[in-house]
Coordinates of C-alpha atoms in Angstrom, one line a residue:
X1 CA 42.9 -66.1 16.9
X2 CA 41.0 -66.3 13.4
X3 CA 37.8 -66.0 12.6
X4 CA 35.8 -68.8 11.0
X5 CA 34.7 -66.8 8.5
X6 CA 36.2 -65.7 5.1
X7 CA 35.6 -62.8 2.9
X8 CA 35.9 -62.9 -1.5
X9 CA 38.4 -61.0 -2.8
X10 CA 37.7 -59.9 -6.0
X11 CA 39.0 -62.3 -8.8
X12 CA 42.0 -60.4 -11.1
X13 CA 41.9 -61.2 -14.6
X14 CA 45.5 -60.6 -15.0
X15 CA 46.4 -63.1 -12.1
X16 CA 43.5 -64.9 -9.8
X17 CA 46.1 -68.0 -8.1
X18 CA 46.5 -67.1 -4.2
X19 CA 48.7 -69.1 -2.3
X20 CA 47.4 -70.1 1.1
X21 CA 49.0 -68.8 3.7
X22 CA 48.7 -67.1 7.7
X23 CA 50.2 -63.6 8.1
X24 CA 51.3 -62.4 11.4
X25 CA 52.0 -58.9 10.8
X26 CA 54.4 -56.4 12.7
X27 CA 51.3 -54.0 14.5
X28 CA 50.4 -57.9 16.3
X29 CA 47.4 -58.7 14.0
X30 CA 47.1 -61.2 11.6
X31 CA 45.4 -62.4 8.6
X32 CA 44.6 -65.7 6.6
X33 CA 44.3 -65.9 2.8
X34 CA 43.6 -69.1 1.5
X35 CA 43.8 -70.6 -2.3
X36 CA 40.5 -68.9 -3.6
X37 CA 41.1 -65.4 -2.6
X38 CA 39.2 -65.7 0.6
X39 CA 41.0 -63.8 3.8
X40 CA 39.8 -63.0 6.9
X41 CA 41.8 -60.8 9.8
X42 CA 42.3 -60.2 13.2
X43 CA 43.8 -57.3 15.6
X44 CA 44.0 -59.4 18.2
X45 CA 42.9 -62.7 20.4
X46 CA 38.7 -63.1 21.0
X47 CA 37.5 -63.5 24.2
X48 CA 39.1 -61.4 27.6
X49 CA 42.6 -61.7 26.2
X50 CA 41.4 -59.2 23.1
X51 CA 39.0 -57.3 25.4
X52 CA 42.0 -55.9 27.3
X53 CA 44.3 -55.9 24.7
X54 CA 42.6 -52.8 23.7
X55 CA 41.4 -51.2 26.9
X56 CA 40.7 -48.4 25.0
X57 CA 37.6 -49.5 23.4
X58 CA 37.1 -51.5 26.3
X59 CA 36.2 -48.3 28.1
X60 CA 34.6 -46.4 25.6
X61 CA 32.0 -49.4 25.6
X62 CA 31.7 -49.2 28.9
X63 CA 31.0 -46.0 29.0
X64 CA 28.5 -46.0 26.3
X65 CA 26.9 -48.1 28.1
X66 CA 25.5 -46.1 30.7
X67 CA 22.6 -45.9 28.1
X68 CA 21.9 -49.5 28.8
X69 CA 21.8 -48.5 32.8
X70 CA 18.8 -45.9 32.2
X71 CA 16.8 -48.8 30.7
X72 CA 17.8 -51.2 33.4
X73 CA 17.5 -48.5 35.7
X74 CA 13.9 -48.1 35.2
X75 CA 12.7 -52.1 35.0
X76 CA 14.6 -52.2 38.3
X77 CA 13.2 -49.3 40.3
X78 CA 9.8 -49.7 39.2
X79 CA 8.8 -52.9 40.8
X80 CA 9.6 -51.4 44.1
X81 CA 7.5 -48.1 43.6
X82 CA 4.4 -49.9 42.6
X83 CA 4.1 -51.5 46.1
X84 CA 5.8 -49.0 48.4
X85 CA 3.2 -48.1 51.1
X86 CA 2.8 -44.0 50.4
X87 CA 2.4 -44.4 46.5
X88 CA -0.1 -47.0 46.9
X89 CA -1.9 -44.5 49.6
X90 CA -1.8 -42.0 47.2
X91 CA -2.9 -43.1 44.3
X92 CA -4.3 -46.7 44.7
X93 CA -4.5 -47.9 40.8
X94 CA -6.1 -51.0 39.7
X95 CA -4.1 -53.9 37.3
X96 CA -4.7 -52.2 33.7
X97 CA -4.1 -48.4 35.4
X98 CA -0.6 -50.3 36.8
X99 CA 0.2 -51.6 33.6
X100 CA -0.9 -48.6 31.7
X101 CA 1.5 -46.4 34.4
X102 CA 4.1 -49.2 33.2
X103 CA 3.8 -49.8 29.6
X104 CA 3.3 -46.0 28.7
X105 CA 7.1 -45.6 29.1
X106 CA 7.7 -48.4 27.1
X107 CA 5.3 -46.3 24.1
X108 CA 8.1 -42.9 24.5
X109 CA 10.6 -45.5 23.9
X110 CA 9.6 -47.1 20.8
X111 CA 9.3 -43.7 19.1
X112 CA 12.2 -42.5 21.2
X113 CA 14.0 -45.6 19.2
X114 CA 12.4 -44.4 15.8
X115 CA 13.4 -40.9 16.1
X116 CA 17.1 -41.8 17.2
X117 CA 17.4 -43.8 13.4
X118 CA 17.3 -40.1 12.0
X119 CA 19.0 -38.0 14.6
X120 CA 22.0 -41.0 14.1
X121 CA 22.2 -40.0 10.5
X122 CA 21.5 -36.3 11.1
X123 CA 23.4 -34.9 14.3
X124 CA 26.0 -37.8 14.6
X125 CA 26.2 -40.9 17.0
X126 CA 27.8 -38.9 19.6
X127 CA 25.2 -35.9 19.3
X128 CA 22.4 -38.0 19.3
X129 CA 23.2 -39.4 22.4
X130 CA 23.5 -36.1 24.0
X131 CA 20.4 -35.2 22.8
X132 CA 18.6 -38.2 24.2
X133 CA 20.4 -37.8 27.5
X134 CA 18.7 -34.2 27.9
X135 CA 15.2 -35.7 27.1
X136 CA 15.6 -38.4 29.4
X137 CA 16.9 -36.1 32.3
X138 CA 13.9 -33.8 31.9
X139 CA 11.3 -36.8 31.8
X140 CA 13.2 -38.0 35.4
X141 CA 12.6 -34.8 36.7
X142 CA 9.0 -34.7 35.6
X143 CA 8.6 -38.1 37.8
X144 CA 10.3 -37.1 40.7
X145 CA 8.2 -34.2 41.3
X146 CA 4.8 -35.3 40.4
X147 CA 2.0 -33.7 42.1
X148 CA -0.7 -36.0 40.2
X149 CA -0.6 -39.7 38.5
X150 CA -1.3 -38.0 35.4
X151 CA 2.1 -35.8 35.6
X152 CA 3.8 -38.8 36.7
X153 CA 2.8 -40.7 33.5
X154 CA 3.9 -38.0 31.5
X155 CA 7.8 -37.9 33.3
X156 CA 7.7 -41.6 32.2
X157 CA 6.5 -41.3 28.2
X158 CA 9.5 -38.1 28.6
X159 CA 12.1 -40.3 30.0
X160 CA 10.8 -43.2 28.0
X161 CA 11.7 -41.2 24.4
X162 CA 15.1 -40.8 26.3
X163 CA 15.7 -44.3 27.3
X164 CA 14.0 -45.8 23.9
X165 CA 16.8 -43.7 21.9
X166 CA 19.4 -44.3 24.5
X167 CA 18.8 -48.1 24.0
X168 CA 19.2 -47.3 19.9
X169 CA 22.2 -45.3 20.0
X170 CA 24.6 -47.1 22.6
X171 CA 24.4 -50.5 20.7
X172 CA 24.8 -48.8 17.3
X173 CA 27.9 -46.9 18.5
X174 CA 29.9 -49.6 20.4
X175 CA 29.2 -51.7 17.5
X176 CA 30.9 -49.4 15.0
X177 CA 33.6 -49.1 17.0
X178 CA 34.6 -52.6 17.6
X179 CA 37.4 -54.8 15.9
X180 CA 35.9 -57.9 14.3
X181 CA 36.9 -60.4 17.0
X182 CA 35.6 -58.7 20.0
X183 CA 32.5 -56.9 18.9
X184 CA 30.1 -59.4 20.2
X185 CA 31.8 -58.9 23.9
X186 CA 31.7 -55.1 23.2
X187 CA 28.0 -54.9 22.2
X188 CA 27.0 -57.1 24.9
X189 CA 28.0 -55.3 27.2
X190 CA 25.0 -53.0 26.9
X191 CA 23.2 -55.9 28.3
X192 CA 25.7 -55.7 31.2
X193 CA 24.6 -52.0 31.8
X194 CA 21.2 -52.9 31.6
X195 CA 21.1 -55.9 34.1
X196 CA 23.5 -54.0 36.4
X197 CA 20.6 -50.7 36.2
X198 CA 18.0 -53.3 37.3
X199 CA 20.2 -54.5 40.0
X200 CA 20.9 -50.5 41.3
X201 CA 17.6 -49.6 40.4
X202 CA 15.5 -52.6 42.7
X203 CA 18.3 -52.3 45.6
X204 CA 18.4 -48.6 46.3
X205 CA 13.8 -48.5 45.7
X206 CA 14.4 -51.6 48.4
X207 CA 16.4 -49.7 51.0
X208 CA 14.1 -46.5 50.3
X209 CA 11.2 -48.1 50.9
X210 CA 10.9 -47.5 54.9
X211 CA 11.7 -43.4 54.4
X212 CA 8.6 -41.6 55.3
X213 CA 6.0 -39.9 52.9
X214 CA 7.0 -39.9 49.1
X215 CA 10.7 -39.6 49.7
X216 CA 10.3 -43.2 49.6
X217 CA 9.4 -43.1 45.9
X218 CA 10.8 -39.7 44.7
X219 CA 14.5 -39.9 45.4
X220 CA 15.0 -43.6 43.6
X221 CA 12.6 -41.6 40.7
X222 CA 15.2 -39.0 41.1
X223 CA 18.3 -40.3 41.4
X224 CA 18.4 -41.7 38.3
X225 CA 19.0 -38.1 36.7
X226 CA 22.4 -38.5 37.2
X227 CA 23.7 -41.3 34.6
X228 CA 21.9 -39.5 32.2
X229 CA 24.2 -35.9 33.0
X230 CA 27.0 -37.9 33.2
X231 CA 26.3 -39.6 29.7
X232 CA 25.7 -36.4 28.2
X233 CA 28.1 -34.5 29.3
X234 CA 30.6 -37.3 28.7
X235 CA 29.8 -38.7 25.3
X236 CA 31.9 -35.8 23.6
X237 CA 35.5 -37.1 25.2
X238 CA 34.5 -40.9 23.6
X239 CA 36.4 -41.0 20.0
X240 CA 33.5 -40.5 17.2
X241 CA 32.3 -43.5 15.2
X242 CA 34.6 -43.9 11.9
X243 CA 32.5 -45.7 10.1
X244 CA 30.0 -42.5 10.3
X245 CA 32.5 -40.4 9.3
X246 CA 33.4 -42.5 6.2
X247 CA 29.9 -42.1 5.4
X248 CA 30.0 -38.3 5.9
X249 CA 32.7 -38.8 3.5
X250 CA 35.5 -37.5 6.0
X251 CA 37.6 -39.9 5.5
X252 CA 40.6 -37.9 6.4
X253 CA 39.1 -37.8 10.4
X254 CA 37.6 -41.3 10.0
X255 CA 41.5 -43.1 9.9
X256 CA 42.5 -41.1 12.4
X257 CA 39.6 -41.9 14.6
X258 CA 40.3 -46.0 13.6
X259 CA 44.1 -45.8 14.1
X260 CA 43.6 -44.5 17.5
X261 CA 40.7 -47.1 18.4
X262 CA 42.7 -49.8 17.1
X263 CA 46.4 -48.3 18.3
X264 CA 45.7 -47.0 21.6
X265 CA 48.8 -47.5 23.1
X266 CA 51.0 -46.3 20.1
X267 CA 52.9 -43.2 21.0
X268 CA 52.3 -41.9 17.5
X269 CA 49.7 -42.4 15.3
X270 CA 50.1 -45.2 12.3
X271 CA 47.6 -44.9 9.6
X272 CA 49.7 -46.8 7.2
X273 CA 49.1 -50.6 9.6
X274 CA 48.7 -52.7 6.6
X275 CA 45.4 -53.8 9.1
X276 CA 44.6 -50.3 9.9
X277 CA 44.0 -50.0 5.5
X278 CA 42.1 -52.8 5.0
X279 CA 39.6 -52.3 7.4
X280 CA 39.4 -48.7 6.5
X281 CA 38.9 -49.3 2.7
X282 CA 36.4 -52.0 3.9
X283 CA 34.2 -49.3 5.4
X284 CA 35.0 -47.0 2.3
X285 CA 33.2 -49.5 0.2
X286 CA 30.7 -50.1 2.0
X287 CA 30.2 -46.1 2.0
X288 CA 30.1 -46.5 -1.4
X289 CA 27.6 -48.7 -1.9
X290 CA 25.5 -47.0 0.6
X291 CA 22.3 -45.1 -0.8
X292 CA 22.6 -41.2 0.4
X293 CA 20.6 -40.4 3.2
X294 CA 20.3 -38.2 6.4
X295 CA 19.8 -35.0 4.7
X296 CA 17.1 -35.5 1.8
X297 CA 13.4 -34.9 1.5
X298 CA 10.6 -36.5 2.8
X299 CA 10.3 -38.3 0.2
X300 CA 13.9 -39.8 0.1
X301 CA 13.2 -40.0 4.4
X302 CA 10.4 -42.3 3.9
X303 CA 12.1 -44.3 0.8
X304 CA 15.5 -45.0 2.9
X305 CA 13.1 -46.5 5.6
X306 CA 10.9 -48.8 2.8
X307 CA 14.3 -49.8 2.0
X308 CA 14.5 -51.9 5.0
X309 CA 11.7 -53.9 3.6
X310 CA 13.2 -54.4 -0.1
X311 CA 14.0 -57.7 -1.2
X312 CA 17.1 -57.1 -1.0
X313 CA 17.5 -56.3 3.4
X314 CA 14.1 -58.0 4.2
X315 CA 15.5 -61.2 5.4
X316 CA 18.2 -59.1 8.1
X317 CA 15.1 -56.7 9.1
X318 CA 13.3 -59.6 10.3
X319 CA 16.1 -61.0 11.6
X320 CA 16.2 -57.8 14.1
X321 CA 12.9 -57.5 14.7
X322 CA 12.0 -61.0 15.8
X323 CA 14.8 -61.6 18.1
X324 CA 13.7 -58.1 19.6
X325 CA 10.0 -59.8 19.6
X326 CA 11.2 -63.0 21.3
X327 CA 13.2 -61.3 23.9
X328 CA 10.4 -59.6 25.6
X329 CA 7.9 -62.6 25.3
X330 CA 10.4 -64.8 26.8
X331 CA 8.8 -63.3 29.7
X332 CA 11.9 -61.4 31.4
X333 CA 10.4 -58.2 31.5
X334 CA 7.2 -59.1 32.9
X335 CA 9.8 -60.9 35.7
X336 CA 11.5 -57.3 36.7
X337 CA 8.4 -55.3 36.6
X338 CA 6.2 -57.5 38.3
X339 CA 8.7 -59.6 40.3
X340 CA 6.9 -59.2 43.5
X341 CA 3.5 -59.9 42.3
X342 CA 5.0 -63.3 40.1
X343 CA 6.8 -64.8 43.2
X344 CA 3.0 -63.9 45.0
X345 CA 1.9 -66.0 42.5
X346 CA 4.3 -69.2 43.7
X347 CA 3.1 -69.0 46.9
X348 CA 5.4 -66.9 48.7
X349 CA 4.6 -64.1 51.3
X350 CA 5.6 -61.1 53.1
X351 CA 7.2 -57.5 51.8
X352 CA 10.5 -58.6 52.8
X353 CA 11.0 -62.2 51.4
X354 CA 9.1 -61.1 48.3
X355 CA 11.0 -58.5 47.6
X356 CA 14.9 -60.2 48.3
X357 CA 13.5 -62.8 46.2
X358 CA 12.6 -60.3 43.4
X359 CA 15.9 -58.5 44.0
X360 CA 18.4 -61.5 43.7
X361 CA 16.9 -62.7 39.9
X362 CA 18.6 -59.8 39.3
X363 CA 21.6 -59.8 40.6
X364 CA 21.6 -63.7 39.0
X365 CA 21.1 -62.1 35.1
X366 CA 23.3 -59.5 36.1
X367 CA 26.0 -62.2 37.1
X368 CA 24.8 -64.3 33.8
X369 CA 25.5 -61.9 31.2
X370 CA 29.2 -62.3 32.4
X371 CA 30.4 -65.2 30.9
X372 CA 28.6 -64.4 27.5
X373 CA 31.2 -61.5 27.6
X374 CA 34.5 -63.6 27.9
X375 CA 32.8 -66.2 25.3
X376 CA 30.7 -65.0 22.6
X377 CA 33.2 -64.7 19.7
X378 CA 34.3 -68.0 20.6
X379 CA 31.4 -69.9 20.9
X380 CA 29.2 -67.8 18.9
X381 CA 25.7 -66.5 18.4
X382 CA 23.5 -69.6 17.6
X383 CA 24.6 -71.9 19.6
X384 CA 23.5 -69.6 22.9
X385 CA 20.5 -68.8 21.0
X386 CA 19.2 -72.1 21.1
X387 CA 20.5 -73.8 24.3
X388 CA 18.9 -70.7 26.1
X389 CA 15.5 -71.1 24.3
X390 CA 15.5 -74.8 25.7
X391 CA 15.9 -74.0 29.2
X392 CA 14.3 -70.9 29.5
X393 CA 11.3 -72.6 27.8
X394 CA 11.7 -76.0 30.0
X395 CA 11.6 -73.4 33.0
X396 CA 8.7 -71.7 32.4
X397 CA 6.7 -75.1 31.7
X398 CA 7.2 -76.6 34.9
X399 CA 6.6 -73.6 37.0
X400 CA 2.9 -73.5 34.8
X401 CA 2.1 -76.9 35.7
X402 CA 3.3 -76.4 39.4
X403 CA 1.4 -73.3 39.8
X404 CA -1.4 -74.8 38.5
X405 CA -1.4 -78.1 40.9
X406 CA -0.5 -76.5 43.8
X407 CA -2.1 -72.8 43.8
X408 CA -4.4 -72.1 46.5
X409 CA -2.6 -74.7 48.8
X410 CA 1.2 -73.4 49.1
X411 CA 1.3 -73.7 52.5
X412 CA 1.0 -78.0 52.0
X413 CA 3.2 -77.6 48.7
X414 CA 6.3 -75.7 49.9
X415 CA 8.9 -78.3 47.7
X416 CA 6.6 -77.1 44.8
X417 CA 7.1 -73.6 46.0
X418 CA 11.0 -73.6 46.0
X419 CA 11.1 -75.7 42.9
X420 CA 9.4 -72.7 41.2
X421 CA 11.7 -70.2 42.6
X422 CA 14.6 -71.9 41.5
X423 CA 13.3 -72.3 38.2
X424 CA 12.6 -68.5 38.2
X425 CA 16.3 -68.2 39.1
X426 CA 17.1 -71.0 35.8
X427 CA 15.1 -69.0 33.4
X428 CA 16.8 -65.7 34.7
X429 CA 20.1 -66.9 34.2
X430 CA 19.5 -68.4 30.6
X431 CA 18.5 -65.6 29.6
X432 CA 21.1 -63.7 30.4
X433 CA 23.6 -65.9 28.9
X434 CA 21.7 -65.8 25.5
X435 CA 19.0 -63.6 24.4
X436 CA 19.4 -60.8 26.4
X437 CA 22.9 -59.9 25.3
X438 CA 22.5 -61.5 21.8
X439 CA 19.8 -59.6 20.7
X440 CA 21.4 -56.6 21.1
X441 CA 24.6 -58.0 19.2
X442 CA 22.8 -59.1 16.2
X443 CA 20.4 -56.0 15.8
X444 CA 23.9 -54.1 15.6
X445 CA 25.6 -55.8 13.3
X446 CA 23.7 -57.6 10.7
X447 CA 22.5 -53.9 9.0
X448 CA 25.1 -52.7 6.3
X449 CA 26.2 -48.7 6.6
X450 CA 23.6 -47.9 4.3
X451 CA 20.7 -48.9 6.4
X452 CA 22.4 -49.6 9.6
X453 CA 21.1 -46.4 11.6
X454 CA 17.4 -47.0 10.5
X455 CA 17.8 -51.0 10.8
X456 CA 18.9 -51.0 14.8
X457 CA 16.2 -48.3 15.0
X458 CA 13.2 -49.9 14.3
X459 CA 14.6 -53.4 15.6
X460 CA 15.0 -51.6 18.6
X461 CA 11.3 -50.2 18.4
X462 CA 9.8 -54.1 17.8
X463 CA 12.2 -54.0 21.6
X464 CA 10.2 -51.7 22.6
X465 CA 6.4 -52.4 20.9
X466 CA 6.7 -55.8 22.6
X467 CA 8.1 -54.6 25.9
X468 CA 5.0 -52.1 25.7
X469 CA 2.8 -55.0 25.1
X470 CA 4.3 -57.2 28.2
X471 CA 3.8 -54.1 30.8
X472 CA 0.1 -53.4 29.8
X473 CA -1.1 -56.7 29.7
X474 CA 1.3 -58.8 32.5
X475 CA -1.1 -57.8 35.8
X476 CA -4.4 -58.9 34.2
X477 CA -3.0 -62.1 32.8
X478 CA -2.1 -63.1 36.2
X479 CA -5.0 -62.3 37.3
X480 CA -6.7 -64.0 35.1
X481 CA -4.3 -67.5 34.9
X482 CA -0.8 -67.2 36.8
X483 CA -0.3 -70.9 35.5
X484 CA -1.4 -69.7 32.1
X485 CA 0.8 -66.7 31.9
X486 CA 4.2 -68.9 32.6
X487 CA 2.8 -71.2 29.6
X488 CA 2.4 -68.5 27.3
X489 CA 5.9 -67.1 27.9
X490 CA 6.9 -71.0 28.5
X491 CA 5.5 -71.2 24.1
X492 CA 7.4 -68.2 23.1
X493 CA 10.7 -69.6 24.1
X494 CA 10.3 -73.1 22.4
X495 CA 8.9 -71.0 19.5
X496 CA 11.9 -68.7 19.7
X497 CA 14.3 -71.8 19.7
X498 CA 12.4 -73.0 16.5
X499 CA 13.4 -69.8 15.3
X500 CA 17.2 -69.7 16.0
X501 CA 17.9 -72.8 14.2
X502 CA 16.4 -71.7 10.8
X503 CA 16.6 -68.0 10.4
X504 CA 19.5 -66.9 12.2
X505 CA 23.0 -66.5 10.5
X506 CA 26.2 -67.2 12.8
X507 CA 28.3 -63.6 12.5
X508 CA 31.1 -64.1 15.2
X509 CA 34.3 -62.5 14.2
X510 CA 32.7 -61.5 10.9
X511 CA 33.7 -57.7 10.0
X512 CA 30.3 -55.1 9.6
X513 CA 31.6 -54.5 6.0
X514 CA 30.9 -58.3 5.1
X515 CA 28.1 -59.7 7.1
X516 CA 26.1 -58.9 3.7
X517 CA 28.4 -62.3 2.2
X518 CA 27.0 -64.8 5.2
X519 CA 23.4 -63.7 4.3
X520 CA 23.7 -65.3 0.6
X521 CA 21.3 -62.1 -0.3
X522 CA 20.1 -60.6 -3.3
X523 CA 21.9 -57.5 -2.5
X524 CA 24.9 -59.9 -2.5
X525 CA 24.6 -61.0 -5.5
X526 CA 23.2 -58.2 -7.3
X527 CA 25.3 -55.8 -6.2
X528 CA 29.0 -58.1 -6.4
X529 CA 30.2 -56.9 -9.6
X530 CA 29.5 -53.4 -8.4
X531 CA 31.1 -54.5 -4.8
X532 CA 34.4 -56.0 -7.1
X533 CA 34.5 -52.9 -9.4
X534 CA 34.9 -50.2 -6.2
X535 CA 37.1 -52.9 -4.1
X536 CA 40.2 -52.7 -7.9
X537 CA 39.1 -48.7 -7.9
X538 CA 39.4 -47.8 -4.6
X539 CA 42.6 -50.3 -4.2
X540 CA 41.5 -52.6 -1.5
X541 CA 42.7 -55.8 -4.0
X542 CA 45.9 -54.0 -4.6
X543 CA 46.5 -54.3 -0.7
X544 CA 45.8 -57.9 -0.3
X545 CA 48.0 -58.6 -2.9
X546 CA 50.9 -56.5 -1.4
X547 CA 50.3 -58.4 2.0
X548 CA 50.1 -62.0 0.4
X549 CA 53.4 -61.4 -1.6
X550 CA 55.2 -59.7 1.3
X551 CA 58.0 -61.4 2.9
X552 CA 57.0 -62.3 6.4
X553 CA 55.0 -64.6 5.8
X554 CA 54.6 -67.4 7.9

């Protein structure tokens, strides 16, 4: 049930001996002290068994989530639009005006993302992502009734702002409202809502394909309009973040909010759970170390941003950005918005076959991300990380060498043709088992309170920079080198598995308030006797010690 890792309790000068123990206390959590001082806790089991232990949470996830459909929603929809039969009539576009139509919503969303790191700290989680929903609604309404290309790329940069917030915001609030030992399955499931938007969105542009005139294209453009009301509307009745409130220094609201995240099922709220304390004055000191910011100057604005970039929170800005940077260049976006034109490129032919074939990578990463739900705070970050790279990278390497031996001459190389597809359908589903959930689990919990808003936000932006990239310059690579496109994507991956092994931290079942210890930072160690001073004043030491002397011990 335990989590592998162990946070240092301040040493007490009047009495520093612990005696090792496991505590299984009376709410059904439990918690490990051993000799040093170290402890580590747990509400419940990882994996499934934990998910629906607390159903509540489970749901509010969920939920959240729906800002994760938008995103997929869009990747998914828009391969079928590009090569339905009335918008290419009406406004036949060359590769870059495709990729410029394409990548320009991808532009809205990485200063949609930016924006979002202030509106988090300014209007709330929950208000944010209200906010965002009624920018990405009007953008989807700007799309479904274009008159002109142009007015059709501006519903897009609109609705991009919308998603590239969204994509911000749901991450950062599942996150904060996780337990320790299933906050990797919470937070990826926004990868869930984003593979299961790309399968809606492909499916329904696939069966609208044959209506007549632009109702082909405008009602899968349109229909999309309604997660983002229901978000909106619903993102009020979701609990609000504590750990916001405890940095908005309502602390009396932020237990209450915890105890019932944590206690759904109690018929009367408990904010004395010896469990329910210690992760509240976890998040208290971590509020107190946090720098004030939300509501200062310019000045203090742009400082709490360069802060990201300080010595002491370089090495976790990085961290997010990078993973963000080696997601998209894994090639999987360049896979959902050009899915047709890349399994063209192996040789097959025909709207129909190249468009089920597009449609069922994505119901394959869809059914990937699945088992990284159930198994992520067991098996951990790194470990996916790096197997993923390997075969993603090994897939995209022998589809460049078999597109380049056997291009111009499918029809005599059809084994070379279904080898490729399958390895399509390899690199889709390694993907979805590590960095496309993963990435959105680390950028959301390796930021501490202080920064945390601001850090998801502009590793959420490299998400979307990169993604920006991919769209604009996807149809001209393959029209230059098909076999040279997979390579490039194929040099990412073994580049990104280089990558995992060195600079990436393992933080399953580690609480937000302590990730800072598994970093071995400056702001560690600068900051511990500061850390130690507010843990004895604010009484968190006092607790463990009540807990360790207690007489249930087991």
């Amino acid at each position: 049930m335990m989590s592998r890792h162990y946070t240092q309790l301040p040493s007490d000068d009047a009495d520093s001996s612990w005696a090792a123990q496991t505590k299984y206390l009376p709410g059904g959590g439990s918690l490990v002290i051993d000799t040093t001082g170290k402890y580590t806790y747990a509400y419940g089991p990882p994996g499934l068994k934990g998910l629906f232990q607390n159903s509540f949470a489970l749901r509010c996830s969920l939920f959240a989530s729906l800002g994760g459909l938008t995103f997929g929603y869009d990747q998914g929809v828009i391969a079928n639009v590009l090569v339905m039969k009335d918008f290419v009539a009406r406004w036949p576009i060359g590769p870059w005006e495709k990729g410029l139509m394409t990548a320009v919503l991808e532009l809205g969303a990485l200063i949609g993302a930016l924006t979002a790191g202030i509106m988090a700290d300014r209007l709330s989680r929950r208000g944010s992502i209200c906010f965002a929903c009624v920018i990405f609604c009007i953008g989807s309404a700007f799309q479904c009734f274009a008159s002109s290309i142009s007015t059709l790329t501006i519903g897009r940069a609109i609705g991009g702002f919308g998603i590239g917030a969204l994509s911000m915001l749901s991450p950062l609030y599942i996150g904060e409202i996780g337990a320790p030992e299933s906050r990797g399955a919470l937070l990826a499931l926004e990868q869930l809502g984003i593979v299961f938007g790309v399968v809606i969105g492909f499916w329904f542009g696939f069966l609208t394909r044959s209506l007549p005139g632009s109702s082909s294209w405008r009602l899968p453009l349109g229909i999309q309009i309604l997660p983002g009301v229901l978000l909106g509307a619903g993102c009020f009745f979701l609990p609000p973040s504590p750990r916001f409130l405890v940095h908005q220094g309502k602390n009396a609201e932020a237990l209450h909010a915890l105890a019932r995240l944590r206690f759904p099922r109690a018929t009367e709220i408990n904010v004395e759970d010896p469990l329910l304390r210690l992760e509240f004055l976890e998040m208290q000191v971590d509020a107190a170390l946090a720098l004030p910011s939300g509501k200062g100057t310019l000045v203090s604005e742009v400082f709490s941003w360069g802060q990201l970039f300080d010595h002491k929170y370089r090495r976790r800005t990085l961290v997010g950005i990078a993973i963000m940077f080696w997601q998209q260049w894994s090639g999987i976006n360049a896979l959902l918005y050009y899915g047709p034109s890349l399994i063209e490129s192996i040789g097959f032919t025909g709207d129909s076959v190249v468009l089920i074939g597009s449609g069922f990578i994505n119901i394959t990463q869809f059914l990937a991300v699945i088992p990284t739900i159930l198994y992520i705070d067991r098996i951990g970050r790194k470990p996916l990380l790096f197997g993923g790279a390997v075969v993603m990278g090994s897939s995209h390497t022998l589809i460049s060498l078999l597109v380049w031996t056997s291009s111009g001459n499918w029809a005599s190389h059809r084994i070379s043709a279904w080898v490729s597809l399958s390895c399509m359908y390899l690199f889709t589903a390694s993907y979805g088992v590590s960095y496309g959930p993963i990435a959105w689990v680390l950028t959301s919990e390796v930021f501490p309170l202080s920064v945390r808003s601001r850090g998801v936000a502009i590793s959420t932006a490299s998400n979307w920079l990169n993604n920006f990239l991919i769209g604009l310059v996807t149809p001209a690579m393959l029209e230059i080198s098909a076999a040279g496109t997979y390579f490039v994507f194929a040099f990412a991956c073994f580049a990104a598995c280089i990558w995992s092994i060195l600079a990436v931290p393992e933080t399953a079942g580690v609480s937000l308030e302590e990730i800072d210890k598994i970093f071995n930072s400056s702001a560690g160690r600068d900051e511990e006797e500061r850390r130690a001073s507010i843990e004895r004043r604010l009484g968190l030491h006092h607790l463990l010690r009540h807990l360790a002397e207690g007489e249930d011990e087991e």
